[in-house]
Amino acid sequence: MKRSLQNNFMRWKCICSYRGTDFSGWQFQPSGTGVQNHIEEALSNIFDQPIRIHGCSRTDAGVHAEGQCFHFDGDWPHSTDKLMRALHSILDKTIRIESIRSTSKNFHARYSARKKRYCYTLYTGRVHPFDEPYVWACRDNPLDFPAMQEASQHFIGLHDFSAFAALPANDTDPNPVKEIESIVFKQQGAHLRIYVTGSGFLYKMVRSIVGTLYAVGRQRLDPQTVRNILHSKKRTNQIVTAPASGLSLQKIYYR
């Protein structure tokens, strides 16, 4: 007999990671190739009824995640460890559930989020085959890091980021005004990691910012031009979207 969720349901907050290479992004797809499809199917099998999950960030095809958050409602009388084991017995090996805990029924994975942090990784040498799915391989002359850092400061604060959203937008968020809290560069050998933290992001916005900073590093753009493009609020062919492979959703911050 199928159990009802109407009376005894609880809300569950879950953190998951996944390798985005073989998925069509996070969001549910009619083709069944979204990460959401796989998790909902696994939960529906375990609970023996349809389960709908609500994710925080709709990562694009090929984008990875280390700290994606989602929630769902369900009646689970057993331990969360048992639920995690059941999920991992069904899920593709490229998806891992990092944590599950009960939470307030007022919690919403998307609408309760305060800010998000993404990490983009560039590799400035000959990339190793094991690294290739997770980086943007850039075998170029040394990048101008001081110019990249100078240009990055124009993104800090509250701005209309229309010029850095790919079109047509694949997002229901109509507000192009977002706040970037920080952009941090960390270099370790040939790896250059760019951490972008903000209140929210438009469709392909982080990848557009990184592509622009890379163009500055190659001296194809200068920091003042980046500022002018941002303030123009218009997308131009000067903005290049960095490949999906180098991007990973790292962490969601909640109130």
Short mmCIF file of C-alpha atoms in Angstrom, two decimals:
data_model
loop_
_atom_site.label_atom_id
_atom_site.label_comp_id
_atom_site.label_asym_id
_atom_site.label_seq_id
_atom_site.Cartn_x
_atom_site.Cartn_y
_atom_site.Cartn_z
CA MET A 1 0.00 0.00 0.00
CA LYS A 2 1.35 3.44 -0.91
CA ARG A 3 1.88 5.74 2.03
CA SER A 4 0.35 9.21 2.13
CA LEU A 5 2.54 12.27 2.64
CA GLN A 6 -0.38 14.39 3.78
CA ASN A 7 -0.21 13.84 7.54
CA ASN A 8 3.26 12.70 8.56
CA PHE A 9 5.53 14.26 5.98
CA MET A 10 8.74 15.98 6.97
CA ARG A 11 10.86 18.35 4.94
CA TRP A 12 14.38 17.16 4.17
CA LYS A 13 17.34 19.37 3.28
CA CYS A 14 19.93 17.56 1.18
CA ILE A 15 23.37 18.48 -0.13
CA CYS A 16 24.65 16.65 -3.18
CA SER A 17 27.61 16.69 -5.52
CA TYR A 18 27.79 15.53 -9.11
CA ARG A 19 30.01 15.41 -12.16
CA GLY A 20 28.05 17.36 -14.72
CA THR A 21 29.86 16.04 -17.80
CA ASP A 22 27.19 13.51 -18.81
CA PHE A 23 24.10 15.43 -17.68
CA SER A 24 21.96 18.07 -19.39
CA GLY A 25 22.25 20.28 -16.33
CA TRP A 26 20.49 20.10 -12.98
CA GLN A 27 16.92 20.80 -14.09
CA PHE A 28 14.37 18.12 -14.93
CA GLN A 29 14.44 17.23 -18.65
CA PRO A 30 11.78 15.39 -20.70
CA SER A 31 14.64 13.27 -22.02
CA GLY A 32 15.46 12.17 -18.47
CA THR A 33 19.03 13.50 -18.64
CA GLY A 34 18.89 16.11 -15.86
CA VAL A 35 20.42 15.43 -12.45
CA GLN A 36 17.00 16.20 -10.96
CA ASN A 37 15.48 13.35 -13.02
CA HIS A 38 17.88 10.81 -11.54
CA ILE A 39 17.39 11.90 -7.93
CA GLU A 40 13.59 12.09 -8.21
CA GLU A 41 13.45 8.65 -9.78
CA ALA A 42 15.59 7.18 -7.00
CA LEU A 43 13.51 8.82 -4.24
CA SER A 44 10.23 7.78 -5.88
CA ASN A 45 11.44 4.17 -5.93
CA ILE A 46 12.45 4.32 -2.27
CA PHE A 47 9.25 6.03 -1.06
CA ASP A 48 7.06 4.04 -3.46
CA GLN A 49 5.31 7.17 -4.70
CA PRO A 50 6.19 10.24 -6.80
CA ILE A 51 8.64 12.58 -5.07
CA ARG A 52 9.39 16.04 -6.43
CA ILE A 53 12.58 17.78 -5.35
CA HIS A 54 13.34 21.51 -5.38
CA GLY A 55 16.92 22.56 -6.12
CA CYS A 56 18.67 25.79 -5.30
CA SER A 57 20.62 26.40 -8.50
CA ARG A 58 19.88 25.20 -12.03
CA THR A 59 23.39 24.44 -13.22
CA ASP A 60 23.88 24.21 -16.98
CA ALA A 61 24.79 21.14 -19.02
CA GLY A 62 28.34 20.07 -18.22
CA VAL A 63 28.62 22.17 -15.04
CA HIS A 64 29.63 20.33 -11.87
CA ALA A 65 28.53 20.74 -8.24
CA GLU A 66 30.15 20.13 -4.88
CA GLY A 67 27.43 21.73 -2.76
CA GLN A 68 24.12 21.72 -4.61
CA CYS A 69 21.18 21.89 -2.18
CA PHE A 70 17.68 20.51 -2.70
CA HIS A 71 14.71 19.74 -0.50
CA PHE A 72 11.76 17.37 -0.65
CA ASP A 73 8.85 16.34 1.54
CA GLY A 74 8.40 12.75 2.63
CA ASP A 75 7.55 10.42 5.50
CA TRP A 76 10.80 8.62 6.41
CA PRO A 77 10.70 6.85 9.81
CA HIS A 78 14.26 5.44 9.53
CA SER A 79 17.70 6.98 9.95
CA THR A 80 19.09 9.41 7.38
CA ASP A 81 22.08 7.06 6.98
CA LYS A 82 19.71 4.37 5.74
CA LEU A 83 18.16 6.79 3.26
CA MET A 84 21.59 7.79 1.96
CA ARG A 85 22.58 4.14 1.52
CA ALA A 86 19.34 3.45 -0.34
CA LEU A 87 19.92 6.41 -2.64
CA HIS A 88 23.51 5.46 -3.39
CA SER A 89 22.42 1.95 -4.27
CA ILE A 90 20.25 3.39 -7.07
CA LEU A 91 21.89 6.63 -8.20
CA ASP A 92 24.46 6.93 -10.95
CA LYS A 93 27.99 6.83 -9.53
CA THR A 94 28.57 10.40 -10.72
CA ILE A 95 25.98 11.67 -8.19
CA ARG A 96 26.70 11.61 -4.46
CA ILE A 97 24.44 12.63 -1.57
CA GLU A 98 26.68 14.43 0.93
CA SER A 99 24.14 15.01 3.71
CA ILE A 100 20.45 14.72 4.60
CA ARG A 101 18.75 16.32 7.56
CA SER A 102 15.24 17.27 8.58
CA THR A 103 14.43 20.96 8.44
CA SER A 104 11.62 23.46 8.98
CA LYS A 105 8.66 23.26 6.62
CA ASN A 106 9.34 26.94 5.91
CA PHE A 107 12.72 26.10 4.39
CA HIS A 108 13.01 26.28 0.60
CA ALA A 109 16.24 25.28 -1.13
CA ARG A 110 15.97 28.13 -3.64
CA TYR A 111 14.10 30.92 -1.90
CA SER A 112 15.80 30.59 1.50
CA ALA A 113 19.28 30.93 -0.05
CA ARG A 114 21.23 34.06 0.88
CA LYS A 115 24.19 33.72 -1.48
CA LYS A 116 26.10 31.19 -3.62
CA ARG A 117 29.74 30.50 -4.34
CA TYR A 118 31.03 29.14 -7.63
CA CYS A 119 34.56 28.09 -8.50
CA TYR A 120 35.94 28.25 -12.03
CA THR A 121 39.21 26.46 -12.82
CA LEU A 122 41.51 27.36 -15.66
CA TYR A 123 44.55 25.23 -16.48
CA THR A 124 47.40 27.16 -18.07
CA GLY A 125 49.56 24.23 -19.16
CA ARG A 126 49.19 20.93 -20.96
CA VAL A 127 46.21 19.42 -19.18
CA HIS A 128 46.33 15.91 -17.72
CA PRO A 129 43.62 13.55 -19.07
CA PHE A 130 42.20 13.13 -15.54
CA ASP A 131 41.88 16.92 -15.12
CA GLU A 132 40.43 17.67 -18.54
CA PRO A 133 36.71 17.20 -17.66
CA TYR A 134 37.00 19.73 -14.79
CA VAL A 135 39.00 22.63 -16.23
CA TRP A 136 39.27 25.08 -19.10
CA ALA A 137 42.58 24.17 -20.70
CA CYS A 138 44.30 27.40 -21.78
CA ARG A 139 47.74 26.72 -23.27
CA ASP A 140 48.63 30.36 -23.74
CA ASN A 141 51.33 32.82 -22.87
CA PRO A 142 51.32 33.82 -19.18
CA LEU A 143 48.13 35.63 -18.22
CA ASP A 144 48.22 39.20 -16.92
CA PHE A 145 46.92 38.47 -13.41
CA PRO A 146 47.14 42.08 -12.11
CA ALA A 147 44.95 43.26 -15.01
CA MET A 148 42.48 40.40 -14.39
CA GLN A 149 42.25 41.33 -10.71
CA GLU A 150 41.77 45.00 -11.56
CA ALA A 151 38.98 44.15 -14.00
CA SER A 152 37.30 41.84 -11.50
CA GLN A 153 36.77 44.72 -9.07
CA HIS A 154 34.32 46.35 -11.49
CA PHE A 155 31.94 43.43 -10.87
CA ILE A 156 31.92 43.84 -7.08
CA GLY A 157 28.74 45.32 -5.65
CA LEU A 158 25.17 45.69 -6.87
CA HIS A 159 24.90 45.94 -10.67
CA ASP A 160 22.65 45.25 -13.62
CA PHE A 161 24.41 42.25 -15.21
CA SER A 162 22.37 42.17 -18.44
CA ALA A 163 25.59 42.43 -20.47
CA PHE A 164 26.87 39.22 -18.87
CA ALA A 165 23.80 37.04 -19.31
CA ALA A 166 23.74 34.68 -22.28
CA LEU A 167 20.73 35.00 -24.56
CA PRO A 168 18.14 33.68 -24.80
CA ALA A 169 17.99 33.41 -21.04
CA ASN A 170 17.02 30.00 -19.72
CA ASP A 171 15.87 31.36 -16.41
CA THR A 172 12.62 32.51 -14.86
CA ASP A 173 14.43 35.22 -12.87
CA PRO A 174 13.40 38.53 -14.49
CA ASN A 175 15.68 40.70 -12.34
CA PRO A 176 19.12 41.35 -13.90
CA VAL A 177 20.33 43.21 -10.81
CA LYS A 178 22.60 41.00 -8.71
CA GLU A 179 25.17 41.64 -6.01
CA ILE A 180 28.67 40.18 -6.29
CA GLU A 181 30.27 39.98 -2.86
CA SER A 182 33.74 38.85 -3.90
CA ILE A 183 35.92 37.49 -6.72
CA VAL A 184 39.02 35.74 -5.45
CA PHE A 185 41.92 34.34 -7.48
CA LYS A 186 44.01 31.42 -6.24
CA GLN A 187 46.86 29.93 -8.25
CA GLN A 188 48.45 26.57 -7.56
CA GLY A 189 50.89 25.50 -10.21
CA ALA A 190 49.12 25.52 -13.57
CA HIS A 191 45.68 25.69 -11.90
CA LEU A 192 44.09 29.12 -11.63
CA ARG A 193 40.87 29.06 -9.61
CA ILE A 194 38.45 31.97 -9.62
CA TYR A 195 35.92 31.98 -6.76
CA VAL A 196 32.82 34.10 -7.37
CA THR A 197 30.39 34.71 -4.50
CA GLY A 198 27.13 36.58 -4.93
CA SER A 199 23.45 36.90 -4.15
CA GLY A 200 22.44 35.16 -7.37
CA PHE A 201 23.46 34.67 -10.97
CA LEU A 202 21.85 35.03 -14.38
CA TYR A 203 22.01 32.40 -17.12
CA LYS A 204 25.72 31.70 -17.84
CA MET A 205 26.69 34.83 -15.90
CA VAL A 206 29.67 33.32 -14.05
CA ARG A 207 31.02 31.76 -17.23
CA SER A 208 30.66 35.12 -19.01
CA ILE A 209 32.52 36.91 -16.23
CA VAL A 210 35.33 34.35 -16.37
CA GLY A 211 35.51 34.53 -20.17
CA THR A 212 35.83 38.30 -19.91
CA LEU A 213 38.55 38.10 -17.25
CA TYR A 214 40.42 35.62 -19.42
CA ALA A 215 40.24 38.07 -22.35
CA VAL A 216 41.73 40.73 -20.07
CA GLY A 217 44.49 38.29 -19.06
CA ARG A 218 45.26 37.78 -22.76
CA GLN A 219 45.26 41.60 -23.22
CA ARG A 220 42.35 41.42 -25.64
CA LEU A 221 40.32 43.68 -23.33
CA ASP A 222 41.39 46.23 -20.76
CA PRO A 223 39.79 46.75 -17.33
CA GLN A 224 38.18 50.06 -18.33
CA THR A 225 36.46 48.40 -21.31
CA VAL A 226 35.04 45.76 -18.95
CA ARG A 227 33.60 48.54 -16.80
CA ASN A 228 32.07 50.21 -19.85
CA ILE A 229 30.47 46.96 -21.05
CA LEU A 230 28.99 46.32 -17.60
CA HIS A 231 27.48 49.80 -17.44
CA SER A 232 26.12 49.54 -20.99
CA LYS A 233 23.81 46.68 -19.90
CA LYS A 234 24.08 45.27 -23.43
CA ARG A 235 25.63 41.98 -24.48
CA THR A 236 28.32 42.32 -27.16
CA ASN A 237 30.51 39.87 -29.08
CA GLN A 238 33.40 41.01 -26.88
CA ILE A 239 31.95 38.80 -24.13
CA VAL A 240 32.93 35.16 -24.51
CA THR A 241 31.28 32.45 -22.41
CA ALA A 242 33.86 30.17 -20.79
CA PRO A 243 33.32 26.40 -21.25
CA ALA A 244 31.04 24.59 -18.81
CA SER A 245 33.70 22.04 -17.84
CA GLY A 246 35.63 24.45 -15.61
CA LEU A 247 32.67 25.54 -13.47
CA SER A 248 31.52 24.02 -10.19
CA LEU A 249 28.82 25.13 -7.75
CA GLN A 250 30.68 25.04 -4.46
CA LYS A 251 28.41 26.20 -1.68
CA ILE A 252 24.98 27.65 -0.89
CA TYR A 253 24.70 29.98 2.10
CA TYR A 254 21.41 30.11 4.00
CA ARG A 255 19.92 32.54 6.46
#
